[in-house]
Coordinates of C-alpha atoms in Angstrom, one line a residue:
M5 CA 119.8 -150.0 -23.1
K6 CA 122.5 -151.3 -20.8
S7 CA 121.9 -154.2 -18.5
P8 CA 124.8 -154.0 -15.9
G9 CA 125.2 -156.6 -13.2
Q10 CA 124.2 -154.1 -10.5
A11 CA 120.9 -153.3 -12.2
I12 CA 117.7 -154.3 -10.5
F13 CA 116.7 -157.9 -10.9
F14 CA 113.2 -158.8 -11.7
S15 CA 111.3 -162.1 -11.6
L16 CA 107.6 -161.7 -12.2
A17 CA 104.7 -164.0 -13.0
L18 CA 101.3 -162.7 -14.2
L19 CA 98.5 -163.6 -16.5
V20 CA 98.5 -162.6 -20.2
G21 CA 96.4 -160.9 -22.9
A22 CA 96.4 -159.7 -26.4
A23 CA 98.1 -156.7 -28.1
G24 CA 96.5 -153.6 -29.7
C25 CA 97.1 -151.5 -32.7
N26 CA 97.8 -147.9 -33.2
I27 CA 96.9 -144.8 -35.3
E28 CA 97.7 -141.2 -35.1
T29 CA 95.7 -138.0 -34.2
T30 CA 92.8 -138.3 -31.8
P31 CA 91.8 -135.9 -29.0
S32 CA 94.0 -135.6 -26.0
D33 CA 92.8 -134.8 -22.5
Q34 CA 96.1 -135.3 -20.8
D35 CA 96.1 -131.8 -19.3
A36 CA 92.7 -132.2 -17.7
D37 CA 94.4 -132.4 -14.3
A38 CA 97.5 -130.5 -15.1
G39 CA 98.6 -128.2 -12.3
G40 CA 99.9 -128.4 -8.8
D41 CA 102.5 -126.8 -6.6
D42 CA 106.2 -127.6 -6.4
T43 CA 105.5 -130.8 -4.4
G44 CA 103.1 -132.1 -7.1
R45 CA 99.3 -132.2 -6.6
Q46 CA 98.0 -135.7 -6.1
V47 CA 94.7 -136.9 -7.4
A48 CA 92.3 -139.3 -5.7
L49 CA 92.8 -142.5 -7.7
T50 CA 89.6 -144.0 -6.3
D51 CA 87.6 -141.4 -8.3
G52 CA 88.4 -142.9 -11.7
F53 CA 91.2 -143.5 -14.2
Y54 CA 94.1 -141.1 -14.5
A55 CA 97.2 -140.9 -16.6
E56 CA 100.6 -140.0 -15.3
R57 CA 101.4 -136.4 -15.9
Y58 CA 104.6 -135.7 -17.9
G59 CA 104.8 -132.0 -18.3
V60 CA 103.6 -130.7 -21.7
G61 CA 103.1 -134.2 -23.0
A62 CA 100.3 -134.4 -25.6
S63 CA 98.3 -131.5 -24.2
W64 CA 99.7 -128.9 -26.6
Y65 CA 97.2 -129.4 -29.4
D66 CA 93.6 -129.4 -30.3
Y67 CA 92.2 -132.1 -32.7
D68 CA 89.8 -131.5 -35.5
S69 CA 87.7 -134.6 -35.9
Q70 CA 86.7 -133.6 -39.5
T71 CA 90.1 -132.9 -40.9
H72 CA 92.1 -134.9 -38.4
A73 CA 94.5 -131.9 -38.1
L74 CA 96.4 -131.0 -35.0
T75 CA 96.4 -127.3 -34.2
P76 CA 98.6 -125.8 -31.4
R77 CA 96.6 -124.6 -28.4
P78 CA 97.0 -121.0 -27.3
F79 CA 99.7 -121.7 -24.7
V80 CA 103.2 -120.6 -24.2
Y81 CA 105.7 -122.6 -22.1
R82 CA 108.6 -121.7 -19.9
V83 CA 111.5 -124.0 -19.2
T84 CA 113.7 -123.1 -16.2
S85 CA 116.6 -124.5 -14.2
A86 CA 119.6 -123.0 -12.4
Q87 CA 121.1 -122.3 -15.8
T88 CA 118.1 -121.9 -18.1
D89 CA 115.1 -119.6 -18.4
V90 CA 113.6 -119.7 -21.9
A91 CA 110.0 -119.6 -23.3
F92 CA 108.7 -121.4 -26.3
R93 CA 105.5 -122.1 -28.2
V94 CA 104.5 -124.5 -30.9
V95 CA 103.7 -122.8 -34.2
S96 CA 103.0 -125.9 -36.3
Y97 CA 103.2 -129.7 -36.5
Y98 CA 103.3 -129.8 -40.3
D99 CA 105.9 -128.9 -43.0
E100 CA 105.3 -126.8 -46.0
E101 CA 103.8 -129.7 -47.9
G102 CA 101.4 -130.4 -45.0
T103 CA 103.1 -133.6 -43.8
S104 CA 102.7 -134.2 -40.1
G105 CA 105.5 -134.9 -37.8
F106 CA 107.6 -131.8 -38.4
F107 CA 107.4 -129.2 -35.6
T108 CA 108.0 -125.5 -36.0
L109 CA 108.8 -123.7 -32.7
Q110 CA 109.3 -120.2 -31.5
T111 CA 111.7 -119.5 -28.6
R112 CA 112.6 -116.4 -26.5
P113 CA 114.9 -116.1 -23.5
L114 CA 113.2 -114.6 -20.5
D115 CA 115.9 -111.9 -20.2
A116 CA 115.7 -110.8 -23.9
S117 CA 113.2 -109.7 -26.5
T118 CA 114.7 -111.7 -29.4
I119 CA 112.2 -114.2 -30.8
V120 CA 113.5 -117.0 -33.0
E121 CA 111.3 -119.2 -35.2
F122 CA 112.8 -122.4 -36.6
E123 CA 111.5 -125.3 -38.5
I124 CA 112.6 -128.8 -37.5
G125 CA 113.5 -130.9 -40.5
D126 CA 113.5 -134.2 -38.7
S127 CA 110.2 -136.0 -38.3
V128 CA 109.2 -137.1 -34.8
K129 CA 107.5 -140.1 -36.4
E130 CA 110.8 -141.5 -37.4
A131 CA 112.8 -141.0 -34.1
P132 CA 112.8 -138.7 -31.1
V133 CA 114.1 -135.2 -31.8
C134 CA 116.2 -133.4 -29.1
V135 CA 116.1 -129.6 -29.1
D136 CA 118.4 -127.0 -27.4
L137 CA 115.9 -124.2 -26.9
E138 CA 118.5 -121.5 -26.2
T139 CA 120.4 -121.8 -29.5
P140 CA 117.8 -122.9 -30.7
A141 CA 118.7 -126.0 -32.7
V142 CA 118.2 -129.7 -33.1
V143 CA 121.1 -131.5 -31.4
D144 CA 122.3 -135.1 -31.1
C145 CA 120.4 -136.6 -28.2
A146 CA 123.7 -137.5 -26.5
E147 CA 124.4 -133.7 -26.2
A148 CA 122.8 -131.3 -23.7
H149 CA 119.2 -130.4 -24.7
H150 CA 116.1 -129.0 -23.1
V151 CA 113.1 -130.9 -24.7
V152 CA 112.5 -134.1 -26.5
L153 CA 109.9 -134.3 -29.2
R154 CA 108.6 -137.8 -29.9
T155 CA 105.5 -139.9 -30.5
D156 CA 104.1 -142.2 -27.8
L157 CA 101.1 -144.5 -27.7
R158 CA 98.0 -143.6 -25.6
V159 CA 95.4 -146.2 -24.8
V160 CA 91.8 -145.4 -26.0
P161 CA 89.7 -148.2 -24.6
A162 CA 86.4 -147.2 -26.4
A163 CA 88.2 -147.3 -29.8
G164 CA 89.8 -150.7 -29.2
F165 CA 93.3 -149.5 -29.9
A166 CA 96.1 -147.1 -28.8
V167 CA 96.8 -143.9 -30.8
Q168 CA 100.1 -142.5 -31.7
D169 CA 100.4 -139.0 -30.2
P170 CA 103.1 -136.4 -30.6
W171 CA 104.5 -135.6 -27.1
I172 CA 106.8 -132.9 -25.8
Y173 CA 109.0 -133.9 -22.8
A174 CA 111.5 -132.0 -20.7
S175 CA 114.9 -133.7 -20.9
T176 CA 115.2 -134.1 -17.2
H177 CA 114.8 -136.7 -14.4
F178 CA 114.6 -136.5 -10.6
T179 CA 118.2 -137.6 -10.5
S180 CA 119.4 -134.6 -12.4
A181 CA 121.6 -132.1 -10.5
S182 CA 119.4 -129.3 -11.7
P183 CA 116.1 -130.6 -12.9
L184 CA 114.2 -128.6 -15.5
T185 CA 110.8 -127.1 -14.5
V186 CA 108.2 -126.7 -17.2
Q187 CA 105.5 -124.0 -16.7
R188 CA 102.6 -123.0 -18.9
A189 CA 100.5 -119.8 -19.4
E190 CA 97.7 -118.8 -21.9
G191 CA 98.9 -116.9 -24.9
D192 CA 99.5 -117.2 -28.6
S193 CA 102.6 -115.0 -28.9
L194 CA 106.0 -114.5 -27.2
E195 CA 105.9 -110.8 -27.8
V196 CA 104.6 -110.0 -24.4
L197 CA 105.3 -112.8 -21.8
P198 CA 102.8 -113.5 -19.0
D199 CA 103.3 -112.5 -15.4
A200 CA 101.8 -115.7 -14.0
W201 CA 102.7 -119.3 -14.9
T202 CA 101.4 -122.7 -13.8
R203 CA 103.9 -125.5 -13.2
L204 CA 103.1 -128.7 -15.1
P205 CA 103.6 -131.8 -13.0
D206 CA 106.1 -134.3 -14.4
A207 CA 106.3 -137.7 -12.9
K208 CA 109.8 -138.4 -14.2
S209 CA 111.2 -135.1 -12.9
R210 CA 109.7 -135.2 -9.4
R211 CA 108.9 -138.4 -7.6
A212 CA 106.1 -136.5 -5.8
D213 CA 104.3 -135.9 -9.1
S214 CA 103.7 -139.5 -9.8
L215 CA 100.2 -141.1 -9.3
L216 CA 102.0 -143.8 -7.2
A217 CA 104.0 -141.4 -5.1
G218 CA 104.1 -142.3 -1.4
R219 CA 102.6 -145.7 -1.8
L220 CA 105.8 -147.7 -1.1
A221 CA 106.8 -145.3 1.7
A222 CA 103.5 -145.8 3.4
L223 CA 103.8 -149.6 3.5
A224 CA 105.2 -151.3 6.6
D225 CA 107.1 -154.5 6.2
G226 CA 104.7 -157.2 5.0
E227 CA 101.9 -154.7 4.2
S228 CA 100.2 -154.7 0.8
S229 CA 99.0 -151.7 -1.2
D230 CA 95.5 -151.3 -2.5
V231 CA 94.5 -153.2 -5.6
L232 CA 95.3 -151.0 -8.7
V233 CA 93.7 -151.5 -12.1
Q234 CA 95.7 -150.4 -15.1
A235 CA 94.7 -149.9 -18.8
T236 CA 97.9 -150.5 -20.8
A237 CA 99.0 -149.2 -24.2
D238 CA 98.9 -152.8 -25.6
M239 CA 95.2 -153.0 -24.7
Q240 CA 95.3 -155.0 -21.5
L241 CA 93.6 -154.5 -18.2
A242 CA 95.9 -155.4 -15.4
A243 CA 94.9 -155.7 -11.7
W244 CA 97.9 -155.6 -9.4
S245 CA 99.2 -154.8 -5.9
V246 CA 102.6 -154.5 -4.3
T247 CA 103.8 -155.8 -0.9
R248 CA 106.9 -154.5 0.9
V249 CA 109.3 -157.3 2.0
G250 CA 112.0 -155.8 4.1
D251 CA 114.1 -153.0 2.7
A252 CA 115.4 -154.8 -0.4
E253 CA 112.5 -156.6 -1.9
L254 CA 109.0 -156.0 -3.4
S255 CA 106.4 -158.7 -4.0
F256 CA 103.9 -158.2 -6.7
A257 CA 100.5 -159.9 -7.3
A258 CA 98.8 -159.3 -10.7
S259 CA 96.5 -160.7 -13.3
C260 CA 95.6 -159.4 -16.8
E261 CA 92.8 -159.8 -19.3
E262 CA 92.0 -158.2 -22.7
L263 CA 90.7 -154.6 -22.5
A264 CA 87.1 -154.4 -23.8
T265 CA 85.7 -151.6 -25.8
S266 CA 82.7 -151.0 -23.5
E267 CA 81.8 -151.0 -19.9
D268 CA 79.2 -153.7 -20.3
A269 CA 81.8 -156.1 -21.9
Q270 CA 84.5 -155.5 -19.3
T271 CA 85.1 -157.6 -16.2
L272 CA 87.8 -157.0 -13.6
P273 CA 90.8 -159.4 -13.9
D274 CA 90.6 -162.3 -11.5
V275 CA 92.6 -160.9 -8.6
G276 CA 92.0 -164.1 -6.6
G277 CA 93.9 -166.0 -9.3
A278 CA 96.8 -163.5 -9.5
R279 CA 100.3 -164.9 -9.5
R280 CA 103.0 -163.5 -7.2
A281 CA 106.6 -162.7 -7.8
S282 CA 109.4 -161.0 -5.9
I283 CA 111.6 -158.2 -7.1
A284 CA 115.0 -157.3 -5.5
V285 CA 115.5 -153.5 -5.2
D286 CA 118.8 -153.5 -3.4
A287 CA 120.8 -151.7 -6.1
D288 CA 120.4 -148.5 -8.1
G289 CA 118.9 -148.8 -11.5
A290 CA 115.7 -148.7 -13.6
S291 CA 113.7 -151.7 -14.9
Y292 CA 110.8 -151.8 -17.3
V293 CA 108.2 -154.5 -16.7
D294 CA 105.7 -155.9 -19.2
L295 CA 102.9 -157.2 -17.0
C296 CA 101.0 -159.0 -19.7
A297 CA 103.4 -160.5 -22.2
E298 CA 102.2 -163.6 -24.1
S299 CA 104.8 -165.8 -22.6
G300 CA 104.1 -164.5 -19.1
P301 CA 105.6 -161.5 -17.2
T302 CA 108.7 -160.2 -18.9
V303 CA 111.4 -157.7 -17.9
V304 CA 111.8 -155.8 -21.1
S305 CA 115.0 -154.0 -20.1
R306 CA 117.2 -153.2 -17.0
A307 CA 119.5 -150.3 -16.9
S308 CA 121.7 -148.2 -14.7
E309 CA 120.4 -145.1 -16.5
P310 CA 117.3 -143.3 -15.2
A311 CA 114.1 -143.8 -17.1
G312 CA 113.9 -140.4 -18.9
A313 CA 112.3 -139.2 -22.1
L314 CA 114.7 -141.3 -24.3
R315 CA 113.2 -144.7 -23.4
M316 CA 111.6 -147.5 -25.3
D317 CA 108.0 -147.4 -26.7
V318 CA 105.3 -147.5 -24.0
D319 CA 103.5 -150.5 -25.5
S320 CA 106.4 -152.8 -24.6
Y321 CA 106.2 -152.4 -20.8
D322 CA 103.6 -151.5 -18.1
L323 CA 105.5 -150.3 -15.1
I324 CA 108.8 -148.4 -14.3
V325 CA 110.5 -149.4 -11.1
E326 CA 113.5 -147.2 -10.1
R327 CA 115.9 -147.1 -7.2
F328 CA 118.1 -144.0 -6.9
D329 CA 119.5 -142.1 -3.9
G330 CA 118.3 -145.0 -1.7
Q331 CA 114.7 -144.6 -2.6
V332 CA 112.5 -147.0 -4.6
S333 CA 109.8 -145.5 -6.8
L334 CA 107.0 -146.7 -9.1
R335 CA 105.4 -144.9 -12.0
L336 CA 103.3 -145.6 -15.1
P337 CA 104.6 -145.1 -18.6
P338 CA 102.9 -142.2 -20.6
G339 CA 99.6 -143.1 -22.2
H340 CA 98.6 -145.7 -19.6
L341 CA 95.6 -145.2 -17.2
L342 CA 95.3 -146.2 -13.5
W343 CA 92.5 -146.5 -11.0
S344 CA 92.5 -147.7 -7.4
T345 CA 89.8 -150.0 -6.1
G346 CA 90.4 -148.5 -2.7
R347 CA 90.7 -152.1 -1.2
T348 CA 93.4 -154.5 -0.4
D349 CA 91.1 -157.2 -1.9
V350 CA 88.3 -157.1 -4.4
A351 CA 85.8 -159.5 -2.9
G352 CA 82.5 -158.8 -4.5
T353 CA 84.1 -157.7 -7.8
P354 CA 83.7 -153.9 -8.0
D355 CA 82.6 -152.4 -11.3
V356 CA 85.3 -150.8 -13.5
P357 CA 84.5 -147.1 -13.6
A358 CA 82.7 -146.0 -16.8
S359 CA 85.1 -143.1 -17.1
L360 CA 87.6 -145.5 -18.7
W361 CA 85.5 -145.5 -21.9
E362 CA 84.5 -141.8 -21.9

């Protein structure tokens, strides 16, 4: 990714931890809280751990623990914008030989009855695959497209590693002139399309859909957020907070420790010993921050481009900070989990919610 001079500059200092491993195909509950209106429904982070919602994400399949097979769930999806209105469904995640990573999709324009089924010959395990749903066809990711099919890691604390899930993303960002909206309805066919659809929240397409939406805007100069606890895709537990310093700087305090495989073995990172660092947010751009790198906090990449679906793997950073249109926003990468202690300090060391290991 580019790293222009006007990109956001980061300087962080945090404690460190160990890395995890990854496998493929385990159950996904990403859509457990999917839903919301056009402003994006917000969850109560003090209730337990939640993942950022990224549209379809990994919620399109059911997992068979006996065969380890992924089977498409009975859903149809609708992708709309000022120029687009097309439905699609996932037919399969396997090629004719039974090799995983090869999607077969069906598509249908909303204003027509023509249904097209096409097999994608490129494996999402090798690289992201960009799809024009109207043609339909796989296209170069530098060209216009509607969805991105790719794998991303998802933290599974009880297992002790992160799993490699196949995800489906809309190729849109909140800076887009005409952002795509992804909706979902029950159904296993495109022959008869449903009358009612539910919009799937997407943290990268709408700022208001992010778990962290509104936190910065609510902070007065010198005021700190609640202490947030994050389970990362590289198997760390990070406790952090953010303080607004004027209009062009954020101050972070954070500490990390290795993520345990059970509630009994886990302690909250030492927030009292957290290190602080300042971040300048006076220029447009996106920065990816690894909170728990071995050598200390590391800015993995800075870019003028928005943090869309074609970004780096989620185990290489823990937080996305973006400034566009004069607004600064924070969000989690896919596959990470976040909980709020509900306090600006953690005196008394609250217990980490057991839901993290469920």
